[in-house]
Amino acid sequence: MLERIDKLRSLLEDNVAFLITSDVNRFYYTGFKSSAGVIFVTADKAFLLVDFRYVEAAKKSIKGNIEVICYNKLTDSINELVKLCGIKKVIIEDEDITIGRLSRLSKDLKATIVTDFKLSDKILNFRMIKSVDEIEKIKTAQKITEKSYLELLNSIKAGVSEKKLSLELEHLLKLNGAERIAFDLITISGRNTSLPHGVPSDNILKDGDFITFDIGAVYDGYHSDMTRTVALGHASDKMREVYSVVLEAHKRAALKIKAGNTCADVDNAARDYIASKGYREYFGHSTGHGVGLEIHEKPTVYLTNDTVLKPDMVITNEPGIYLPNEFGVRIEDMYLVTDNGSEDLAFIDKELIII
Ligand SMILES: [Mn+2]
């Protein structure tokens, strides 16, 4: 954690400070969760500014070279630091702040405020490579997800609604140790499965339906993401055929996940196979994305992205085929990129199951 802030600091010139405003990057650099506050970093110092609600806990949890400051009025405290550190220019994180807050800050701050897309982007690039500790947390989030999913599968029967499934799964995820769900859980069935991000409805599960579960947990700030499609009672020949195409596309993409290959290599492997089977137009989203402190982060695993995969990135592999008014299939696991290939972070099988 301390090296992270040092790395950021090394990018800054004298007389320049960087203001981190987003909750997620504040947590990334301090390991401390709060709903408000900023980090003020200069070439040789770093401060976490929090209000009264957080100051005691922050002082206890933050050790080392980040000084915790309690503020009453945030801009006053920032101005004191501007003066203390001889700052002329404050670069502000540009992916988080609202226009309203930016214009208020510009008016009140006694330094020039600039946004710097490149610097903000560098943080997102740093976050692509996960530490051992971060990988462990993602794996724990995944274990919680798989345990909960298997418990849910045992109790599924025709007659239950999609909404009830989602509620039961959320209950299980939290019982099994999730601090929260990673996103609005997708538990959809039948025709609804042709909507890649369909919302659980009052639809009742019935025999012959596909059920898609796109689910995940958060553990100590880190997300997991997994999708399984299962059939209830029986599956038609067409359902089996589409499922097998998606599974093969997933496997082909997985083989391309290794250090040195690009995101485009992975996406093309899945997309070209799906196209070769006649379903090109029914796969309209990217093959995957990075996962970590956010459910979707860099890199985007898509054919236009030539980002080179590096060891310790965690990305999803989630090709799908969606036939409007019929059904859809998506199969998703997270993969840890390694030197020689990748590690599938899910243990649950991906072959079609009929429940
Ligand atoms: Mn995903």
CSV table of C-alpha atoms and ligand atoms in Angstrom, one decimal:
chain,number,residue,atom,x,y,z
A,1,MET,CA,0.0,0.0,0.0
A,2,LEU,CA,2.8,2.4,0.9
A,3,GLU,CA,4.7,1.6,-2.3
A,4,ARG,CA,1.5,2.5,-4.2
A,5,ILE,CA,1.5,6.1,-3.0
A,6,ASP,CA,5.3,6.3,-3.6
A,7,LYS,CA,4.8,5.3,-7.1
A,8,LEU,CA,2.2,7.9,-7.6
A,9,ARG,CA,4.3,10.5,-5.9
A,10,SER,CA,7.2,9.8,-8.3
A,11,LEU,CA,5.0,11.1,-11.1
A,12,LEU,CA,4.6,14.5,-9.5
A,13,GLU,CA,6.7,17.6,-10.0
A,14,ASP,CA,7.6,20.0,-7.1
A,15,ASN,CA,4.9,22.5,-6.4
A,16,VAL,CA,2.2,20.2,-7.9
A,17,ALA,CA,-0.3,18.2,-5.8
A,18,PHE,CA,-2.7,15.5,-6.9
A,19,LEU,CA,-6.2,15.4,-5.4
A,20,ILE,CA,-7.8,11.9,-5.2
A,21,THR,CA,-11.5,12.3,-4.8
A,22,SER,CA,-13.0,8.9,-5.7
A,23,ASP,CA,-14.0,6.5,-2.9
A,24,VAL,CA,-12.4,3.6,-4.8
A,25,ASN,CA,-9.0,5.2,-5.3
A,26,ARG,CA,-9.0,6.5,-1.8
A,27,PHE,CA,-9.4,2.9,-0.6
A,28,TYR,CA,-6.8,1.7,-3.1
A,29,TYR,CA,-4.2,4.1,-1.7
A,30,THR,CA,-5.0,4.0,2.0
A,31,GLY,CA,-6.8,0.6,2.6
A,32,PHE,CA,-9.4,2.7,4.5
A,33,LYS,CA,-13.1,2.8,3.6
A,34,SER,CA,-15.0,6.0,3.9
A,35,SER,CA,-17.8,7.7,2.0
A,36,ALA,CA,-16.2,11.1,2.0
A,37,GLY,CA,-12.7,12.6,2.0
A,38,VAL,CA,-9.8,13.2,-0.3
A,39,ILE,CA,-6.1,12.3,-0.6
A,40,PHE,CA,-3.7,15.2,-1.2
A,41,VAL,CA,-0.4,13.9,-2.6
A,42,THR,CA,2.7,15.9,-3.4
A,43,ALA,CA,6.1,14.9,-4.6
A,44,ASP,CA,7.2,14.2,-1.0
A,45,LYS,CA,4.1,14.1,1.2
A,46,ALA,CA,0.7,12.5,1.4
A,47,PHE,CA,-2.4,13.4,3.5
A,48,LEU,CA,-5.8,11.7,3.9
A,49,LEU,CA,-8.4,14.3,4.7
A,50,VAL,CA,-11.5,13.0,6.4
A,51,ASP,CA,-14.3,14.4,8.5
A,52,PHE,CA,-15.1,13.8,12.2
A,53,ARG,CA,-17.0,10.6,11.5
A,54,TYR,CA,-13.9,8.8,10.2
A,55,VAL,CA,-10.9,10.4,11.9
A,56,GLU,CA,-10.5,8.1,14.8
A,57,ALA,CA,-10.8,4.9,12.7
A,58,ALA,CA,-8.5,6.4,10.0
A,59,LYS,CA,-5.8,7.3,12.5
A,60,LYS,CA,-5.9,3.7,13.9
A,61,SER,CA,-5.8,2.0,10.5
A,62,ILE,CA,-3.4,4.1,8.5
A,63,LYS,CA,0.2,3.6,9.3
A,64,GLY,CA,3.3,5.0,7.7
A,65,ASN,CA,3.7,7.8,5.3
A,66,ILE,CA,0.1,9.1,5.0
A,67,GLU,CA,-0.8,11.7,7.5
A,68,VAL,CA,-4.5,11.8,8.6
A,69,ILE,CA,-6.1,15.2,8.9
A,70,CYS,CA,-9.6,16.0,10.2
A,71,TYR,CA,-11.4,18.7,8.3
A,72,ASN,CA,-14.4,20.9,9.1
A,73,LYS,CA,-14.5,22.6,5.8
A,74,LEU,CA,-12.6,20.6,3.2
A,75,THR,CA,-11.5,23.5,1.0
A,76,ASP,CA,-10.0,25.3,4.1
A,77,SER,CA,-8.0,22.3,4.9
A,78,ILE,CA,-6.8,21.8,1.4
A,79,ASN,CA,-5.8,25.5,1.2
A,80,GLU,CA,-3.7,25.0,4.4
A,81,LEU,CA,-1.9,22.2,2.7
A,82,VAL,CA,-1.5,24.2,-0.5
A,83,LYS,CA,0.3,26.9,1.6
A,84,LEU,CA,2.3,24.4,3.8
A,85,CYS,CA,3.6,22.5,0.8
A,86,GLY,CA,4.1,25.5,-1.5
A,87,ILE,CA,1.7,24.1,-4.1
A,88,LYS,CA,1.0,26.2,-7.2
A,89,LYS,CA,-1.1,23.6,-9.2
A,90,VAL,CA,-3.5,21.0,-8.0
A,91,ILE,CA,-4.3,18.2,-10.5
A,92,ILE,CA,-7.7,16.6,-9.8
A,93,GLU,CA,-8.8,13.1,-10.6
A,94,ASP,CA,-11.0,13.4,-13.6
A,95,GLU,CA,-13.1,10.3,-13.6
A,96,ASP,CA,-15.1,11.1,-10.5
A,97,ILE,CA,-15.8,14.7,-9.7
A,98,THR,CA,-19.0,16.5,-10.7
A,99,ILE,CA,-19.0,19.8,-12.7
A,100,GLY,CA,-20.6,21.5,-9.7
A,101,ARG,CA,-18.0,20.3,-7.3
A,102,LEU,CA,-15.2,21.2,-9.7
A,103,SER,CA,-16.5,24.8,-10.2
A,104,ARG,CA,-16.8,25.3,-6.4
A,105,LEU,CA,-13.3,24.0,-5.9
A,106,SER,CA,-11.9,26.2,-8.7
A,107,LYS,CA,-13.5,29.2,-7.0
A,108,ASP,CA,-12.3,28.4,-3.5
A,109,LEU,CA,-8.9,26.9,-3.9
A,110,LYS,CA,-5.8,29.1,-3.7
A,111,ALA,CA,-4.0,27.2,-6.5
A,112,THR,CA,-4.7,26.5,-10.1
A,113,ILE,CA,-6.9,23.4,-10.6
A,114,VAL,CA,-6.3,21.3,-13.7
A,115,THR,CA,-7.5,17.9,-14.7
A,116,ASP,CA,-5.0,15.5,-16.2
A,117,PHE,CA,-6.5,12.6,-18.0
A,118,LYS,CA,-3.1,10.9,-18.3
A,119,LEU,CA,-2.4,10.9,-14.6
A,120,SER,CA,-5.9,9.6,-13.7
A,121,ASP,CA,-5.5,7.0,-16.3
A,122,LYS,CA,-2.2,5.9,-14.9
A,123,ILE,CA,-3.9,5.0,-11.6
A,124,LEU,CA,-6.4,2.8,-13.5
A,125,ASN,CA,-3.4,1.2,-15.3
A,126,PHE,CA,-1.6,0.6,-12.0
A,127,ARG,CA,-4.8,-1.1,-10.7
A,128,MET,CA,-4.8,-3.6,-13.6
A,129,ILE,CA,-1.9,-5.5,-12.0
A,130,LYS,CA,-3.1,-7.1,-8.8
A,131,SER,CA,-0.9,-7.7,-5.7
A,132,VAL,CA,-0.9,-11.1,-4.0
A,133,ASP,CA,-3.2,-9.7,-1.4
A,134,GLU,CA,-5.7,-8.4,-3.9
A,135,ILE,CA,-5.7,-11.7,-5.8
A,136,GLU,CA,-6.5,-13.5,-2.5
A,137,LYS,CA,-9.4,-11.2,-1.9
A,138,ILE,CA,-10.8,-11.7,-5.4
A,139,LYS,CA,-10.5,-15.5,-4.9
A,140,THR,CA,-12.3,-15.2,-1.5
A,141,ALA,CA,-15.1,-13.2,-3.2
A,142,GLN,CA,-15.3,-15.9,-5.8
A,143,LYS,CA,-15.4,-18.8,-3.3
A,144,ILE,CA,-18.3,-17.0,-1.5
A,145,THR,CA,-20.1,-16.7,-4.8
A,146,GLU,CA,-19.6,-20.4,-5.8
A,147,LYS,CA,-20.7,-21.7,-2.4
A,148,SER,CA,-23.8,-19.6,-2.4
A,149,TYR,CA,-24.6,-20.5,-6.0
A,150,LEU,CA,-24.4,-24.3,-5.3
A,151,GLU,CA,-26.6,-23.9,-2.2
A,152,LEU,CA,-29.1,-22.0,-4.3
A,153,LEU,CA,-29.1,-24.6,-7.1
A,154,ASN,CA,-30.0,-27.3,-4.6
A,155,SER,CA,-33.2,-25.5,-3.7
A,156,ILE,CA,-34.3,-24.4,-7.2
A,157,LYS,CA,-37.6,-25.7,-8.5
A,158,ALA,CA,-40.2,-24.8,-11.1
A,159,GLY,CA,-42.7,-22.3,-9.6
A,160,VAL,CA,-40.2,-19.9,-8.1
A,161,SER,CA,-39.9,-16.4,-9.5
A,162,GLU,CA,-36.8,-14.8,-10.9
A,163,LYS,CA,-37.0,-12.1,-8.2
A,164,LYS,CA,-37.2,-14.7,-5.4
A,165,LEU,CA,-34.1,-16.4,-6.8
A,166,SER,CA,-32.2,-13.1,-6.7
A,167,LEU,CA,-33.3,-12.4,-3.2
A,168,GLU,CA,-32.4,-15.9,-2.0
A,169,LEU,CA,-29.0,-15.6,-3.6
A,170,GLU,CA,-28.3,-12.2,-2.0
A,171,HIS,CA,-29.2,-13.7,1.3
A,172,LEU,CA,-26.9,-16.7,0.8
A,173,LEU,CA,-24.0,-14.4,-0.4
A,174,LYS,CA,-24.2,-12.3,2.7
A,175,LEU,CA,-24.6,-15.4,5.0
A,176,ASN,CA,-21.5,-16.8,3.4
A,177,GLY,CA,-19.4,-13.7,4.1
A,178,ALA,CA,-20.0,-11.2,1.3
A,179,GLU,CA,-19.8,-7.6,2.5
A,180,ARG,CA,-22.3,-6.8,-0.2
A,181,ILE,CA,-23.4,-8.0,-3.6
A,182,ALA,CA,-21.0,-7.1,-6.5
A,183,PHE,CA,-23.8,-5.7,-8.7
A,184,ASP,CA,-27.6,-6.2,-9.1
A,185,LEU,CA,-27.7,-9.9,-9.4
A,186,ILE,CA,-29.0,-11.2,-12.7
A,187,THR,CA,-31.2,-14.3,-12.2
A,188,ILE,CA,-33.4,-14.5,-15.3
A,189,SER,CA,-35.2,-17.3,-17.1
A,190,GLY,CA,-36.8,-18.3,-20.3
A,191,ARG,CA,-37.2,-15.5,-22.9
A,192,ASN,CA,-35.7,-13.0,-20.5
A,193,THR,CA,-32.3,-14.7,-20.9
A,194,SER,CA,-32.0,-13.2,-24.4
A,195,LEU,CA,-31.4,-9.8,-22.6
A,196,PRO,CA,-27.7,-9.8,-21.7
A,197,HIS,CA,-28.4,-7.6,-18.6
A,198,GLY,CA,-32.0,-8.5,-18.0
A,199,VAL,CA,-33.6,-7.6,-14.7
A,200,PRO,CA,-35.1,-10.3,-12.5
A,201,SER,CA,-38.9,-10.2,-12.9
A,202,ASP,CA,-42.0,-11.9,-11.5
A,203,ASN,CA,-41.6,-14.5,-14.2
A,204,ILE,CA,-42.0,-18.0,-12.8
A,205,LEU,CA,-39.4,-20.6,-13.7
A,206,LYS,CA,-40.8,-23.3,-15.8
A,207,ASP,CA,-39.7,-26.6,-17.3
A,208,GLY,CA,-37.6,-26.2,-20.4
A,209,ASP,CA,-36.3,-22.8,-19.5
A,210,PHE,CA,-32.7,-21.6,-19.5
A,211,ILE,CA,-31.8,-19.8,-16.3
A,212,THR,CA,-28.9,-17.3,-16.4
A,213,PHE,CA,-27.1,-16.4,-13.2
A,214,ASP,CA,-24.7,-13.5,-13.5
A,215,ILE,CA,-23.6,-13.1,-10.0
A,216,GLY,CA,-20.8,-11.9,-7.7
A,217,ALA,CA,-19.8,-10.9,-4.2
A,218,VAL,CA,-17.6,-8.2,-2.7
A,219,TYR,CA,-15.0,-9.2,-0.1
A,220,ASP,CA,-13.0,-6.5,1.5
A,221,GLY,CA,-13.6,-4.2,-1.4
A,222,TYR,CA,-12.8,-6.7,-4.1
A,223,HIS,CA,-15.4,-8.1,-6.6
A,224,SER,CA,-16.0,-11.4,-8.2
A,225,ASP,CA,-18.0,-12.0,-11.4
A,226,MET,CA,-19.4,-15.3,-12.7
A,227,THR,CA,-22.1,-16.3,-15.1
A,228,ARG,CA,-23.7,-19.7,-15.5
A,229,THR,CA,-26.6,-20.7,-17.7
A,230,VAL,CA,-28.5,-23.9,-16.6
A,231,ALA,CA,-31.6,-25.6,-18.0
A,232,LEU,CA,-34.6,-26.5,-15.9
A,233,GLY,CA,-36.1,-29.9,-16.5
A,234,HIS,CA,-34.9,-30.4,-20.1
A,235,ALA,CA,-33.1,-28.5,-22.9
A,236,SER,CA,-34.2,-28.5,-26.6
A,237,ASP,CA,-31.7,-29.4,-29.3
A,238,LYS,CA,-31.3,-25.7,-30.2
A,239,MET,CA,-30.6,-24.8,-26.6
A,240,ARG,CA,-27.9,-27.5,-26.5
A,241,GLU,CA,-26.4,-26.4,-29.8
A,242,VAL,CA,-26.2,-22.7,-28.8
A,243,TYR,CA,-24.8,-23.7,-25.4
A,244,SER,CA,-22.0,-25.8,-26.9
A,245,VAL,CA,-21.0,-22.9,-29.3
A,246,VAL,CA,-20.8,-20.5,-26.3
A,247,LEU,CA,-18.8,-23.0,-24.3
A,248,GLU,CA,-16.4,-23.6,-27.1
A,249,ALA,CA,-16.0,-19.9,-27.7
A,250,HIS,CA,-15.2,-19.5,-24.0
A,251,LYS,CA,-12.6,-22.3,-24.1
A,252,ARG,CA,-10.9,-20.8,-27.2
A,253,ALA,CA,-10.8,-17.3,-25.5
A,254,ALA,CA,-9.4,-18.9,-22.4
A,255,LEU,CA,-6.5,-20.4,-24.3
A,256,LYS,CA,-5.5,-16.9,-25.5
A,257,ILE,CA,-5.4,-15.5,-22.0
A,258,LYS,CA,-1.7,-15.3,-21.3
A,259,ALA,CA,1.0,-12.7,-20.7
A,260,GLY,CA,2.1,-11.2,-24.0
A,261,ASN,CA,-1.2,-11.7,-25.9
A,262,THR,CA,-3.5,-8.7,-26.3
A,263,CYS,CA,-7.1,-8.2,-25.2
A,264,ALA,CA,-8.0,-8.2,-28.9
A,265,ASP,CA,-6.5,-11.7,-29.2
A,266,VAL,CA,-8.8,-13.0,-26.5
A,267,ASP,CA,-11.9,-11.3,-27.9
A,268,ASN,CA,-11.2,-12.4,-31.5
A,269,ALA,CA,-10.9,-16.0,-30.4
A,270,ALA,CA,-14.4,-16.1,-29.0
A,271,ARG,CA,-15.9,-13.8,-31.6
A,272,ASP,CA,-14.5,-15.5,-34.6
A,273,TYR,CA,-15.7,-18.9,-33.4
A,274,ILE,CA,-19.2,-17.6,-32.7
A,275,ALA,CA,-19.3,-16.0,-36.2
A,276,SER,CA,-18.1,-19.2,-37.8
A,277,LYS,CA,-21.2,-20.9,-36.4
A,278,GLY,CA,-23.5,-18.3,-37.8
A,279,TYR,CA,-24.2,-16.3,-34.6
A,280,ARG,CA,-22.0,-13.2,-35.2
A,281,GLU,CA,-24.8,-10.7,-34.8
A,282,TYR,CA,-26.1,-12.3,-31.6
A,283,PHE,CA,-22.9,-11.6,-29.6
A,284,GLY,CA,-22.9,-7.8,-29.2
A,285,HIS,CA,-20.8,-7.2,-26.1
A,286,SER,CA,-17.1,-7.4,-25.3
A,287,THR,CA,-15.7,-10.8,-24.3
A,288,GLY,CA,-14.6,-9.5,-20.9
A,289,HIS,CA,-13.2,-6.8,-18.6
A,290,GLY,CA,-10.9,-6.3,-15.7
A,291,VAL,CA,-12.2,-7.0,-12.2
A,292,GLY,CA,-11.0,-5.6,-8.9
A,293,LEU,CA,-12.1,-2.8,-6.7
A,294,GLU,CA,-14.7,-2.1,-9.3
A,295,ILE,CA,-16.8,-4.8,-11.1
A,296,HIS,CA,-15.8,-3.3,-14.4
A,297,GLU,CA,-12.3,-1.9,-14.7
A,298,LYS,CA,-9.5,-1.8,-17.2
A,299,PRO,CA,-8.7,-3.5,-19.4
A,300,THR,CA,-11.7,-4.0,-21.7
A,301,VAL,CA,-11.3,-7.3,-23.5
A,302,TYR,CA,-12.5,-6.3,-26.9
A,303,LEU,CA,-11.3,-6.5,-30.5
A,304,THR,CA,-10.3,-2.8,-30.6
A,305,ASN,CA,-8.2,-3.0,-27.5
A,306,ASP,CA,-4.5,-3.8,-28.1
A,307,THR,CA,-3.6,-3.6,-24.4
A,308,VAL,CA,-1.1,-6.4,-23.8
A,309,LEU,CA,-2.0,-8.8,-21.0
A,310,LYS,CA,0.5,-9.0,-18.1
A,311,PRO,CA,0.9,-11.4,-15.2
A,312,ASP,CA,-1.4,-10.7,-12.3
A,313,MET,CA,-4.2,-9.0,-14.2
A,314,VAL,CA,-7.6,-10.5,-13.5
A,315,ILE,CA,-10.0,-10.4,-16.4
A,316,THR,CA,-13.4,-12.0,-17.2
A,317,ASN,CA,-14.1,-14.3,-20.2
A,318,GLU,CA,-17.8,-14.1,-20.9
A,319,PRO,CA,-18.9,-14.7,-24.5
A,320,GLY,CA,-22.6,-15.1,-25.1
A,321,ILE,CA,-25.2,-15.7,-27.7
A,322,TYR,CA,-28.6,-13.9,-27.4
A,323,LEU,CA,-31.5,-14.9,-29.7
A,324,PRO,CA,-34.3,-12.3,-29.3
A,325,ASN,CA,-37.6,-13.7,-28.1
A,326,GLU,CA,-36.0,-17.1,-27.7
A,327,PHE,CA,-33.2,-17.4,-25.2
A,328,GLY,CA,-29.6,-16.5,-24.4
A,329,VAL,CA,-26.6,-18.2,-23.1
A,330,ARG,CA,-23.5,-16.7,-21.4
A,331,ILE,CA,-20.7,-18.5,-19.6
A,332,GLU,CA,-18.3,-16.3,-17.5
A,333,ASP,CA,-15.3,-17.0,-15.3
A,334,MET,CA,-12.6,-14.7,-14.0
A,335,TYR,CA,-9.1,-15.6,-15.1
A,336,LEU,CA,-5.8,-14.6,-13.5
A,337,VAL,CA,-3.2,-13.9,-16.2
A,338,THR,CA,0.1,-15.8,-15.6
A,339,ASP,CA,3.4,-16.0,-17.5
A,340,ASN,CA,2.5,-19.2,-19.3
A,341,GLY,CA,-1.3,-18.9,-19.5
A,342,SER,CA,-4.0,-18.3,-17.0
A,343,GLU,CA,-5.7,-19.6,-13.9
A,344,ASP,CA,-9.4,-20.0,-14.0
A,345,LEU,CA,-10.6,-18.6,-10.7
A,346,ALA,CA,-13.9,-20.6,-10.8
A,347,PHE,CA,-14.1,-24.2,-9.7
A,348,ILE,CA,-17.7,-24.9,-10.9
A,349,ASP,CA,-17.9,-26.9,-14.1
A,350,LYS,CA,-19.0,-25.1,-17.3
A,351,GLU,CA,-20.7,-28.1,-19.0
A,352,LEU,CA,-24.5,-27.8,-19.5
A,353,ILE,CA,-26.4,-29.0,-16.5
A,354,ILE,CA,-30.1,-29.8,-16.3
A,355,ILE,CA,-31.6,-29.2,-12.9
B,1,MN,MN,-18.7,-9.7,-16.2
